[in-house]
Amino acid sequence: MVTRFDSISTRKLSKALNILTSDKTMIAMSDYTDYHKMVKRYILTSVLGPIARNKHRVHRDTMSKNLSNQLHAFAPRSAHEPINLRKIIQSELFSLAFKQVMGKDIGSLYVGDLGITMEREEVFRVLVTDPIMGAIEVDWRDFFPYLKWIPNTGFEKNIERIVNRKDAVMKALIQEHTKRIDSGESLECFIDYLLSKAQPLTDKQLLMTLWEPIIETADTTMITTEWAMYELSKSPKKQERLYDEIQNVCGSQTITEEKLNQMPYLTAVFHETLRRHSPVAIMPLRYVHEDTELGGYHVPAGTEMLMQLAINIYGCNMEKGIWENPEEWSPERFLAETEPIDLQRTMAFGGGKRVCAGAAQAMLIACMSIGRMVQEFEWRLKEDTGEDVNTLGLTTQKLNPMLAVIKPRKGCSGGGGGGDRRWLPMAAAIGGGDHETVYNIHERNNPKIV
Ligand code: HEM
């Protein structure tokens, strides 16, 4: 299947997705056209490719720092009030997305078209939660295309309402930032790139291209990180194994992106989470646009009724013939692999021409967040948290947010509320001199959420 991805790269969308993506005006949902190639190049150049990732490193570091500050501020009351990690990570990822796309985080926003001021949480709902829920709305006419002339007004009105609100918010943001740019204030971000360096896009294309990384950043990476922390909290031995690895590599220093490739167990935790809890369980439907062969079957292209393919990633990753005890979450299975782990091993990011453009960013953010949270805290699930399950929507969230009790590790203590965090280096904590790192000094002097 992986080798055949190139010949099946055209999308077949449901009615809901067609409306939500403004007729495929989104990289992930468009057909494989010149427009697709152009905007994918833009997003890679400005946000997701290797050079852009270096430029946005500062935002990822800030996210990691904020996450740590918030957990330290919360830890003293964690035993009575278990922590809802999803809320924190979601908010931090939203902030990161805004900095990459608009150059700065968002507070409240006046939305002219709706005549209201929205608080940040509502902006999140309008730009992320509502469209994700809308994307799995089912129009029965999807299954009976020959009956598509029958109106289904309630369904369409609901999706259109979601789209109108999302468009109104994006329009307000674009106006605000266009004024900023016109006033001579430029920032290293996607909107500045699109308005100054890219070929002009139509208003609709601009809106959709800017919205896309916001919704993509805020959802799948959070899902992966939350599932990984859930599994690690459930398995103290695996958590300790990861902690030992981090300590061996980082010693008294805070984990950094440069160290990630020295930590095979952390990488294995990431890949095993993608396998066991694939965030995109079923790939958006595709047409076959070239003759191809899949699983021994000849699949013709260009016939009148084009063939539609639903690639079942969840099924592939739970296949007993391929994975031993597939139900079990076991990062060790990836350590046994002789080849370096390839992103296509679980197909969680798709493949071929339509491979996920954000895979490297997602991996950096998830691994750094997981690594730092385990380096600084011991994690246990709240006592009465039973087994938990996936919910299959457009993406595969945990049905209930994970609730955990956290305890700062020895030598790593947070001070008071308000995110004021003090890091005691391990060496100092055990009486071995003052090894405080530049990074830690910087943190101590900048304790606020940035
Ligand atoms: C763990 C996190 C993520 C997972 C599991 C994931 C998964 C996927 C999958 C399965 C596809 C479809 C691939 C296909 O059809 O073959 C995709 C496409 C895409 N993803 Fe991701 N994604 C993640 C994070 C992100 C992030 C953070 C971004 C951007 C900020 C992003 C941007 C995109 C884009 C632009 C495409 C369209 C690529 C194309 O059609 O050429 N993804 N992703």
CSV table of C-alpha atoms and ligand atoms in Angstrom, one decimal:
chain,number,residue,atom,x,y,z
A,1,MET,CA,0.0,0.0,0.0
A,2,VAL,CA,2.8,2.4,0.9
A,3,THR,CA,4.4,2.0,-2.5
A,4,ARG,CA,1.1,2.6,-4.3
A,5,PHE,CA,0.2,5.9,-2.5
A,6,ASP,CA,1.3,8.0,-5.4
A,7,SER,CA,-1.3,6.6,-7.7
A,8,ILE,CA,-4.2,7.2,-5.3
A,9,SER,CA,-3.6,10.8,-4.3
A,10,THR,CA,-6.9,12.4,-5.4
A,11,ARG,CA,-9.5,13.1,-2.8
A,12,LYS,CA,-13.1,12.0,-2.6
A,13,LEU,CA,-14.9,14.1,0.1
A,14,SER,CA,-18.2,13.8,1.9
A,15,LYS,CA,-20.7,16.7,1.6
A,16,ALA,CA,-19.7,18.0,5.0
A,17,LEU,CA,-16.0,18.1,4.1
A,18,ASN,CA,-16.7,19.7,0.8
A,19,ILE,CA,-18.5,22.6,2.5
A,20,LEU,CA,-16.0,22.9,5.3
A,21,THR,CA,-13.0,22.9,3.0
A,22,SER,CA,-14.7,25.4,0.6
A,23,ASP,CA,-14.6,22.9,-2.2
A,24,LYS,CA,-11.2,21.4,-1.5
A,25,THR,CA,-9.5,24.7,-1.0
A,26,MET,CA,-7.3,23.1,1.7
A,27,ILE,CA,-4.0,21.4,1.1
A,28,ALA,CA,-4.9,18.2,3.0
A,29,MET,CA,-8.2,17.9,1.2
A,30,SER,CA,-7.5,19.2,-2.3
A,31,ASP,CA,-6.9,17.1,-5.4
A,32,TYR,CA,-3.3,16.7,-6.6
A,33,THR,CA,-3.3,19.8,-8.8
A,34,ASP,CA,-1.0,22.7,-9.5
A,35,TYR,CA,-2.8,24.7,-6.8
A,36,HIS,CA,-2.1,21.9,-4.3
A,37,LYS,CA,1.6,21.8,-5.2
A,38,MET,CA,1.8,25.6,-4.9
A,39,VAL,CA,0.2,26.0,-1.5
A,40,LYS,CA,2.0,22.9,-0.1
A,41,ARG,CA,5.2,24.6,-1.2
A,42,TYR,CA,4.2,27.8,0.7
A,43,ILE,CA,3.3,26.0,3.9
A,44,LEU,CA,6.6,24.0,3.8
A,45,THR,CA,8.6,27.2,3.0
A,46,SER,CA,7.1,29.3,5.7
A,47,VAL,CA,5.9,27.0,8.5
A,48,LEU,CA,6.7,23.3,8.3
A,49,GLY,CA,9.9,22.7,6.2
A,50,PRO,CA,13.3,22.3,7.8
A,51,ILE,CA,14.4,26.0,7.4
A,52,ALA,CA,11.0,27.3,8.7
A,53,ARG,CA,11.1,24.8,11.6
A,54,ASN,CA,14.4,26.3,12.6
A,55,LYS,CA,13.0,29.8,12.5
A,56,HIS,CA,10.0,28.8,14.6
A,57,ARG,CA,12.2,26.9,17.1
A,58,VAL,CA,11.7,29.8,19.6
A,59,HIS,CA,8.0,29.2,19.7
A,60,ARG,CA,8.4,25.4,20.4
A,61,ASP,CA,10.9,26.2,23.2
A,62,THR,CA,8.4,28.6,24.7
A,63,MET,CA,5.7,26.0,24.5
A,64,SER,CA,7.8,23.5,26.3
A,65,LYS,CA,8.7,26.1,29.0
A,66,ASN,CA,5.1,27.1,29.4
A,67,LEU,CA,4.0,23.5,29.7
A,68,SER,CA,6.5,22.9,32.5
A,69,ASN,CA,5.6,26.2,34.3
A,70,GLN,CA,1.9,25.3,34.3
A,71,LEU,CA,2.5,21.8,35.5
A,72,HIS,CA,4.8,23.0,38.3
A,73,ALA,CA,2.2,25.6,39.3
A,74,PHE,CA,-0.5,22.9,39.4
A,75,ALA,CA,1.5,20.1,41.0
A,76,PRO,CA,0.9,21.0,44.7
A,77,ARG,CA,-2.8,20.6,44.4
A,78,SER,CA,-2.7,17.7,41.9
A,79,ALA,CA,-3.4,15.0,44.5
A,80,HIS,CA,-6.9,16.5,45.2
A,81,GLU,CA,-7.6,17.8,41.8
A,82,PRO,CA,-6.1,15.6,39.1
A,83,ILE,CA,-4.7,17.4,36.1
A,84,ASN,CA,-6.5,17.7,32.8
A,85,LEU,CA,-3.5,17.6,30.5
A,86,ARG,CA,-5.6,18.0,27.4
A,87,LYS,CA,-6.7,21.5,28.3
A,88,ILE,CA,-3.1,22.7,28.9
A,89,ILE,CA,-1.6,21.1,25.7
A,90,GLN,CA,-4.5,22.2,23.6
A,91,SER,CA,-4.1,25.8,24.7
A,92,GLU,CA,-0.3,25.7,24.2
A,93,LEU,CA,-0.6,24.2,20.7
A,94,PHE,CA,-3.2,26.8,19.8
A,95,SER,CA,-0.8,29.5,20.9
A,96,LEU,CA,2.1,28.0,19.0
A,97,ALA,CA,-0.1,27.8,15.9
A,98,PHE,CA,-1.0,31.5,16.1
A,99,LYS,CA,2.6,32.5,16.5
A,100,GLN,CA,3.6,30.5,13.4
A,101,VAL,CA,0.6,31.7,11.4
A,102,MET,CA,-0.1,35.3,12.6
A,103,GLY,CA,3.2,36.1,14.3
A,104,LYS,CA,1.6,36.4,17.8
A,105,ASP,CA,-0.8,34.7,20.2
A,106,ILE,CA,-4.4,35.7,20.3
A,107,GLY,CA,-6.4,37.1,23.3
A,108,SER,CA,-9.9,38.4,22.6
A,109,LEU,CA,-10.9,39.4,19.1
A,110,TYR,CA,-13.6,41.7,17.8
A,111,VAL,CA,-15.3,39.9,14.9
A,112,GLY,CA,-16.9,42.6,12.8
A,113,ASP,CA,-19.1,40.3,10.6
A,114,LEU,CA,-20.7,38.9,13.7
A,115,GLY,CA,-20.7,42.1,15.7
A,116,ILE,CA,-19.2,40.4,18.8
A,117,THR,CA,-16.0,40.2,20.8
A,118,MET,CA,-14.9,36.6,21.3
A,119,GLU,CA,-12.7,35.4,24.1
A,120,ARG,CA,-9.8,33.1,23.2
A,121,GLU,CA,-11.7,29.9,24.2
A,122,GLU,CA,-14.5,30.8,21.9
A,123,VAL,CA,-12.1,31.5,19.1
A,124,PHE,CA,-10.6,28.0,19.7
A,125,ARG,CA,-14.1,26.5,19.5
A,126,VAL,CA,-15.0,28.3,16.3
A,127,LEU,CA,-11.6,27.6,14.5
A,128,VAL,CA,-10.9,24.1,15.8
A,129,THR,CA,-13.6,22.2,17.8
A,130,ASP,CA,-16.7,23.0,15.8
A,131,PRO,CA,-15.2,22.3,12.3
A,132,ILE,CA,-13.8,19.0,13.6
A,133,MET,CA,-17.2,18.0,14.9
A,134,GLY,CA,-18.8,19.3,11.6
A,135,ALA,CA,-16.4,17.2,9.5
A,136,ILE,CA,-18.0,13.9,10.8
A,137,GLU,CA,-21.6,15.0,10.3
A,138,VAL,CA,-23.2,12.5,8.0
A,139,ASP,CA,-25.4,13.5,5.1
A,140,TRP,CA,-27.3,10.4,4.1
A,141,ARG,CA,-27.1,11.6,0.5
A,142,ASP,CA,-23.4,10.7,0.6
A,143,PHE,CA,-24.4,7.1,0.4
A,144,PHE,CA,-27.1,7.6,-2.3
A,145,PRO,CA,-25.5,10.0,-4.8
A,146,TYR,CA,-28.4,9.5,-7.3
A,147,LEU,CA,-30.7,11.0,-4.7
A,148,LYS,CA,-28.6,14.1,-4.1
A,149,TRP,CA,-31.3,16.4,-5.7
A,150,ILE,CA,-33.4,15.8,-2.5
A,151,PRO,CA,-32.9,18.8,-0.1
A,152,ASN,CA,-31.4,18.1,3.3
A,153,THR,CA,-31.6,21.7,4.5
A,154,GLY,CA,-31.0,21.1,8.3
A,155,PHE,CA,-27.7,19.4,7.6
A,156,GLU,CA,-26.5,22.1,5.2
A,157,LYS,CA,-27.5,24.9,7.5
A,158,ASN,CA,-25.6,23.4,10.4
A,159,ILE,CA,-22.4,23.0,8.4
A,160,GLU,CA,-22.8,26.5,6.8
A,161,ARG,CA,-23.2,28.1,10.2
A,162,ILE,CA,-19.9,26.5,11.3
A,163,VAL,CA,-18.2,27.7,8.1
A,164,ASN,CA,-19.7,31.3,8.4
A,165,ARG,CA,-18.4,31.7,12.0
A,166,LYS,CA,-15.0,30.3,11.1
A,167,ASP,CA,-14.7,32.6,8.1
A,168,ALA,CA,-15.8,35.6,10.1
A,169,VAL,CA,-13.1,35.0,12.7
A,170,MET,CA,-10.4,34.4,10.1
A,171,LYS,CA,-11.5,37.5,8.2
A,172,ALA,CA,-11.2,39.6,11.4
A,173,LEU,CA,-7.7,38.1,12.0
A,174,ILE,CA,-6.6,38.8,8.4
A,175,GLN,CA,-7.8,42.4,8.6
A,176,GLU,CA,-6.1,43.0,11.9
A,177,HIS,CA,-2.8,41.6,10.6
A,178,THR,CA,-3.0,43.3,7.2
A,179,LYS,CA,-3.2,46.6,9.2
A,180,ARG,CA,-0.2,45.6,11.2
A,181,ILE,CA,1.8,44.8,8.0
A,182,ASP,CA,0.6,48.0,6.3
A,183,SER,CA,1.8,50.0,9.4
A,184,GLY,CA,5.3,48.6,8.7
A,185,GLU,CA,5.4,46.0,11.5
A,186,SER,CA,6.5,42.7,9.9
A,187,LEU,CA,6.8,39.4,11.7
A,188,GLU,CA,8.3,36.0,10.9
A,189,CYS,CA,5.0,34.2,10.2
A,190,PHE,CA,2.8,32.6,7.5
A,191,ILE,CA,0.5,35.6,6.9
A,192,ASP,CA,3.4,37.9,6.3
A,193,TYR,CA,5.0,35.4,3.9
A,194,LEU,CA,1.8,34.9,2.0
A,195,LEU,CA,1.0,38.6,1.6
A,196,SER,CA,4.5,39.7,0.7
A,197,LYS,CA,6.4,36.8,-0.9
A,198,ALA,CA,3.9,34.4,-2.4
A,199,GLN,CA,1.9,34.8,-5.6
A,200,PRO,CA,-1.4,36.6,-4.6
A,201,LEU,CA,-4.1,34.2,-3.5
A,202,THR,CA,-7.9,34.9,-3.7
A,203,ASP,CA,-9.5,36.0,-0.4
A,204,LYS,CA,-10.9,32.5,0.0
A,205,GLN,CA,-7.7,30.8,-0.7
A,206,LEU,CA,-5.8,33.1,1.7
A,207,LEU,CA,-8.3,32.4,4.5
A,208,MET,CA,-8.3,28.6,4.0
A,209,THR,CA,-4.5,28.5,3.7
A,210,LEU,CA,-4.0,30.4,6.9
A,211,TRP,CA,-6.7,28.4,8.8
A,212,GLU,CA,-5.3,25.0,7.8
A,213,PRO,CA,-2.1,24.9,10.0
A,214,ILE,CA,-4.1,26.3,12.9
A,215,ILE,CA,-6.6,23.4,13.0
A,216,GLU,CA,-3.9,20.9,12.1
A,217,THR,CA,-1.5,22.0,14.8
A,218,ALA,CA,-4.1,22.1,17.5
A,219,ASP,CA,-5.6,18.6,17.1
A,220,THR,CA,-3.5,15.6,16.1
A,221,THR,CA,-0.3,16.5,18.0
A,222,MET,CA,-2.4,16.9,21.2
A,223,ILE,CA,-4.1,13.6,20.6
A,224,THR,CA,-0.7,11.8,20.3
A,225,THR,CA,0.8,13.5,23.3
A,226,GLU,CA,-2.3,12.8,25.5
A,227,TRP,CA,-2.4,9.1,24.5
A,228,ALA,CA,1.3,8.7,25.1
A,229,MET,CA,1.1,10.2,28.6
A,230,TYR,CA,-1.9,8.1,29.4
A,231,GLU,CA,0.0,4.9,28.5
A,232,LEU,CA,3.1,6.0,30.4
A,233,SER,CA,1.0,6.9,33.5
A,234,LYS,CA,-0.6,3.4,33.3
A,235,SER,CA,2.8,1.7,33.1
A,236,PRO,CA,5.2,2.9,35.8
A,237,LYS,CA,8.0,0.5,34.5
A,238,LYS,CA,7.9,1.9,31.0
A,239,GLN,CA,7.8,5.5,32.5
A,240,GLU,CA,10.9,4.7,34.6
A,241,ARG,CA,12.6,3.3,31.6
A,242,LEU,CA,12.0,6.5,29.7
A,243,TYR,CA,13.0,8.6,32.7
A,244,ASP,CA,16.3,6.7,33.0
A,245,GLU,CA,17.0,7.2,29.3
A,246,ILE,CA,16.4,10.9,29.6
A,247,GLN,CA,18.6,11.2,32.7
A,248,ASN,CA,21.4,9.2,31.0
A,249,VAL,CA,21.4,11.6,28.0
A,250,CYS,CA,20.5,14.9,29.6
A,251,GLY,CA,21.8,14.6,33.2
A,252,SER,CA,21.0,17.7,35.0
A,253,GLN,CA,20.1,19.7,31.9
A,254,THR,CA,16.6,20.2,30.6
A,255,ILE,CA,15.8,18.1,27.5
A,256,THR,CA,16.3,19.8,24.2
A,257,GLU,CA,15.4,19.0,20.6
A,258,GLU,CA,19.1,18.4,19.8
A,259,LYS,CA,19.1,15.4,22.3
A,260,LEU,CA,16.0,13.7,20.8
A,261,ASN,CA,17.9,11.5,18.4
A,262,GLN,CA,20.0,10.0,21.2
A,263,MET,CA,16.8,8.7,22.8
A,264,PRO,CA,15.5,5.6,21.1
A,265,TYR,CA,13.0,4.7,23.8
A,266,LEU,CA,11.4,8.1,23.5
A,267,THR,CA,11.2,7.7,19.7
A,268,ALA,CA,9.7,4.3,20.3
A,269,VAL,CA,7.1,5.7,22.7
A,270,PHE,CA,6.1,8.2,20.0
A,271,HIS,CA,5.8,5.5,17.2
A,272,GLU,CA,4.0,3.0,19.4
A,273,THR,CA,1.5,5.6,20.3
A,274,LEU,CA,0.9,6.4,16.7
A,275,ARG,CA,0.4,2.7,16.0
A,276,ARG,CA,-1.9,1.8,18.9
A,277,HIS,CA,-3.8,5.1,18.8
A,278,SER,CA,-3.4,6.3,15.2
A,279,PRO,CA,-4.8,9.9,15.3
A,280,VAL,CA,-6.1,9.7,11.7
A,281,ALA,CA,-7.6,6.2,11.8
A,282,ILE,CA,-9.1,6.2,8.4
A,283,MET,CA,-7.4,8.2,5.6
A,284,PRO,CA,-9.6,10.7,3.9
A,285,LEU,CA,-11.2,8.9,0.9
A,286,ARG,CA,-9.2,8.9,-2.4
A,287,TYR,CA,-9.8,8.1,-6.1
A,288,VAL,CA,-7.5,5.9,-8.0
A,289,HIS,CA,-6.2,8.1,-10.8
A,290,GLU,CA,-3.6,5.7,-12.3
A,291,ASP,CA,-3.8,2.0,-13.1
A,292,THR,CA,-2.4,0.3,-10.1
A,293,GLU,CA,-2.3,-3.0,-8.1
A,294,LEU,CA,-3.2,-3.2,-4.5
A,295,GLY,CA,-3.0,-6.4,-2.5
A,296,GLY,CA,-2.8,-8.5,-5.7
A,297,TYR,CA,-5.9,-6.8,-7.2
A,298,HIS,CA,-5.7,-4.8,-10.4
A,299,VAL,CA,-7.4,-1.4,-9.8
A,300,PRO,CA,-8.1,0.5,-13.0
A,301,ALA,CA,-8.0,4.3,-13.3
A,302,GLY,CA,-10.0,6.6,-15.3
A,303,THR,CA,-13.1,4.4,-15.6
A,304,GLU,CA,-16.5,6.0,-15.5
A,305,MET,CA,-17.1,5.1,-11.9
A,306,LEU,CA,-13.8,5.9,-10.3
A,307,MET,CA,-12.7,3.6,-7.6
A,308,GLN,CA,-12.8,5.1,-4.1
A,309,LEU,CA,-10.4,3.9,-1.5
A,310,ALA,CA,-10.7,4.2,2.2
A,311,ILE,CA,-7.3,3.3,3.8
A,312,ASN,CA,-7.9,1.8,7.2
A,313,ILE,CA,-4.8,2.8,9.1
A,314,TYR,CA,-6.3,1.5,12.4
A,315,GLY,CA,-6.9,-1.9,10.8
A,316,CYS,CA,-3.4,-2.1,9.4
A,317,ASN,CA,-1.9,-1.2,12.8
A,318,MET,CA,-4.0,-3.7,14.7
A,319,GLU,CA,-3.4,-6.6,12.2
A,320,LYS,CA,-2.3,-9.7,14.1
A,321,GLY,CA,-0.3,-11.0,11.1
A,322,ILE,CA,1.9,-7.9,11.2
A,323,TRP,CA,2.1,-7.0,14.9
A,324,GLU,CA,2.5,-9.3,17.8
A,325,ASN,CA,-0.2,-8.7,20.5
A,326,PRO,CA,-1.4,-5.6,18.6
A,327,GLU,CA,-3.7,-4.6,21.5
A,328,GLU,CA,-0.8,-4.1,23.8
A,329,TRP,CA,1.0,-0.7,24.0
A,330,SER,CA,4.6,-1.7,23.9
A,331,PRO,CA,7.3,0.7,22.7
A,332,GLU,CA,9.8,-2.2,23.1
A,333,ARG,CA,8.5,-3.6,19.8
A,334,PHE,CA,10.1,-0.7,18.0
A,335,LEU,CA,13.4,-1.1,19.8
A,336,ALA,CA,13.7,-4.6,18.4
A,337,GLU,CA,13.6,-3.2,14.8
A,338,THR,CA,16.9,-3.5,12.9
A,339,GLU,CA,16.2,-0.6,10.6
A,340,PRO,CA,15.8,3.0,11.9
A,341,ILE,CA,12.1,3.6,12.4
A,342,ASP,CA,10.6,5.0,9.3
A,343,LEU,CA,7.5,7.3,9.5
A,344,GLN,CA,5.7,5.0,7.1
A,345,ARG,CA,6.0,2.0,9.4
A,346,THR,CA,2.7,2.8,10.9
A,347,MET,CA,1.4,4.9,8.0
A,348,ALA,CA,0.0,7.3,10.6
A,349,PHE,CA,1.2,10.2,8.5
A,350,GLY,CA,0.1,8.7,5.2
A,351,GLY,CA,2.7,8.5,2.4
A,352,GLY,CA,3.7,9.2,-1.2
A,353,LYS,CA,2.8,12.6,-2.7
A,354,ARG,CA,0.2,13.3,-0.1
A,355,VAL,CA,2.3,12.5,3.0
A,356,CYS,CA,1.6,14.7,6.0
A,357,ALA,CA,3.5,18.0,5.7
A,358,GLY,CA,3.5,18.5,9.5
A,359,ALA,CA,5.0,15.1,10.5
A,360,ALA,CA,8.4,16.5,11.5
A,361,GLN,CA,6.9,19.3,13.5
A,362,ALA,CA,4.4,16.9,15.2
A,363,MET,CA,7.2,14.6,16.1
A,364,LEU,CA,9.4,17.4,17.6
A,365,ILE,CA,6.5,18.8,19.7
A,366,ALA,CA,5.1,15.5,20.9
A,367,CYS,CA,8.6,14.1,21.8
A,368,MET,CA,9.7,17.2,23.5
A,369,SER,CA,6.5,17.5,25.5
A,370,ILE,CA,6.5,13.9,26.5
A,371,GLY,CA,10.2,13.9,27.4
A,372,ARG,CA,10.0,17.1,29.4
A,373,MET,CA,6.9,16.0,31.3
A,374,VAL,CA,8.5,12.7,32.3
A,375,GLN,CA,11.8,14.3,33.1
A,376,GLU,CA,10.2,16.7,35.6
A,377,PHE,CA,7.3,14.7,37.0
A,378,GLU,CA,6.2,11.2,38.0
A,379,TRP,CA,2.8,10.5,36.4
A,380,ARG,CA,0.0,8.3,37.8
A,381,LEU,CA,-3.5,8.0,36.5
A,382,LYS,CA,-6.2,9.2,38.9
A,383,GLU,CA,-7.2,6.1,40.9
A,384,ASP,CA,-10.7,5.5,39.6
A,385,THR,CA,-9.7,6.1,35.9
A,386,GLY,CA,-10.6,2.8,34.3
A,387,GLU,CA,-9.7,1.6,30.8
A,388,ASP,CA,-10.2,4.2,28.2
A,389,VAL,CA,-11.1,4.0,24.5
A,390,ASN,CA,-10.6,5.8,21.3
A,391,THR,CA,-13.5,7.8,19.8
A,392,LEU,CA,-13.5,7.7,16.1
A,393,GLY,CA,-14.2,11.1,14.6
A,394,LEU,CA,-12.2,12.8,11.9
A,395,THR,CA,-9.4,12.2,14.3
A,396,THR,CA,-9.1,9.6,17.2
A,397,GLN,CA,-9.4,11.4,20.5
A,398,LYS,CA,-9.5,9.7,23.9
A,399,LEU,CA,-13.1,9.5,24.8
A,400,ASN,CA,-12.5,11.2,28.2
A,401,PRO,CA,-9.6,13.6,28.9
A,402,MET,CA,-6.8,11.8,30.7
A,403,LEU,CA,-6.8,12.8,34.5
A,404,ALA,CA,-3.5,12.3,36.2
A,405,VAL,CA,-1.8,13.0,39.5
A,406,ILE,CA,1.7,14.4,39.1
A,407,LYS,CA,4.6,14.7,41.5
A,408,PRO,CA,7.8,16.7,40.8
A,409,ARG,CA,10.8,14.4,40.6
A,410,LYS,CA,13.6,14.8,43.1
A,411,GLY,CA,15.7,17.9,42.4
A,412,CYS,CA,13.0,19.5,40.2
A,413,SER,CA,10.7,21.6,42.3
A,414,GLY,CA,8.2,24.3,41.3
A,415,GLY,CA,7.7,27.4,43.4
A,416,GLY,CA,4.4,29.0,44.3
A,417,GLY,CA,1.5,29.7,42.0
A,418,GLY,CA,1.5,31.8,38.9
A,419,GLY,CA,3.9,29.6,37.0
A,420,ASP,CA,6.9,30.7,39.1
A,421,ARG,CA,9.1,27.8,38.6
A,422,ARG,CA,12.5,26.9,40.2
A,423,TRP,CA,14.5,24.1,38.8
A,424,LEU,CA,17.0,22.6,41.1
A,425,PRO,CA,19.6,20.8,39.0
A,426,MET,CA,20.0,17.2,39.9
A,427,ALA,CA,23.7,17.6,40.7
A,428,ALA,CA,23.0,20.5,43.1
A,429,ALA,CA,20.1,18.6,44.7
A,430,ILE,CA,22.4,15.8,45.6
A,431,GLY,CA,25.1,18.1,46.8
A,432,GLY,CA,27.3,17.9,43.7
A,433,GLY,CA,28.1,21.6,42.9
A,434,ASP,CA,26.2,24.2,40.9
A,435,HIS,CA,25.6,23.0,37.4
A,436,GLU,CA,22.8,25.4,36.6
A,437,THR,CA,22.5,25.6,32.8
A,438,VAL,CA,22.1,28.8,30.8
A,439,TYR,CA,18.7,27.4,29.8
A,440,ASN,CA,17.6,27.0,33.4
A,441,ILE,CA,18.9,30.4,34.4
A,442,HIS,CA,16.9,31.8,31.5
A,443,GLU,CA,13.8,30.0,32.7
A,444,ARG,CA,14.2,31.1,36.3
A,445,ASN,CA,14.4,34.7,35.1
A,446,ASN,CA,11.4,34.3,32.9
A,447,PRO,CA,8.9,32.4,34.9
A,448,LYS,CA,5.7,33.7,33.3
A,449,ILE,CA,3.7,32.1,30.6
A,450,VAL,CA,4.9,33.7,27.4
B,1,HEM,C1,0.6,13.4,15.0
B,1,HEM,C2,0.2,14.4,14.2
B,1,HEM,C3,-0.3,14.2,12.8
B,1,HEM,C4,-0.8,13.1,12.2
B,1,HEM,C5,-1.0,11.7,12.7
B,1,HEM,C6,-1.1,13.6,10.8
B,1,HEM,C7,-1.6,12.7,9.9
B,1,HEM,C8,-1.9,13.1,8.6
B,1,HEM,C9,-2.5,12.3,7.6
B,1,HEM,C10,-2.9,10.8,7.8
B,1,HEM,C11,-2.5,13.0,6.4
B,1,HEM,C12,-3.1,12.5,5.1
B,1,HEM,C13,-2.0,11.8,4.3
B,1,HEM,C14,-2.5,11.1,3.1
B,1,HEM,O1,-3.6,11.3,2.7
B,1,HEM,O2,-1.7,10.2,2.6
B,1,HEM,C15,-2.0,14.3,6.7
B,1,HEM,C16,-1.9,15.3,5.7
B,1,HEM,C17,-1.5,16.6,6.0
B,1,HEM,N1,-1.1,17.0,7.2
B,1,HEM,FE1,-0.9,15.9,9.0
B,1,HEM,N2,-0.8,14.9,10.7
B,1,HEM,C18,-0.3,15.3,11.9
B,1,HEM,C19,0.1,16.6,12.2
B,1,HEM,C20,0.1,17.7,11.3
B,1,HEM,C21,0.5,19.0,11.6
B,1,HEM,C22,1.0,19.5,13.0
B,1,HEM,C23,0.3,19.8,10.4
B,1,HEM,C24,0.6,21.2,10.2
B,1,HEM,C25,0.6,22.2,11.0
B,1,HEM,C26,-0.1,18.9,9.4
B,1,HEM,C27,-0.3,19.2,8.1
B,1,HEM,C28,-0.8,18.4,7.1
B,1,HEM,C29,-0.9,18.8,5.7
B,1,HEM,C30,-0.7,20.2,5.2
B,1,HEM,C31,-1.4,17.6,5.0
B,1,HEM,C32,-1.7,17.5,3.6
B,1,HEM,C33,-0.5,17.0,2.8
B,1,HEM,C34,-0.9,16.8,1.3
B,1,HEM,O3,-2.1,16.5,1.0
B,1,HEM,O4,-0.1,16.9,0.5
B,1,HEM,N3,-0.3,17.6,10.0
B,1,HEM,N4,-1.6,14.4,8.0
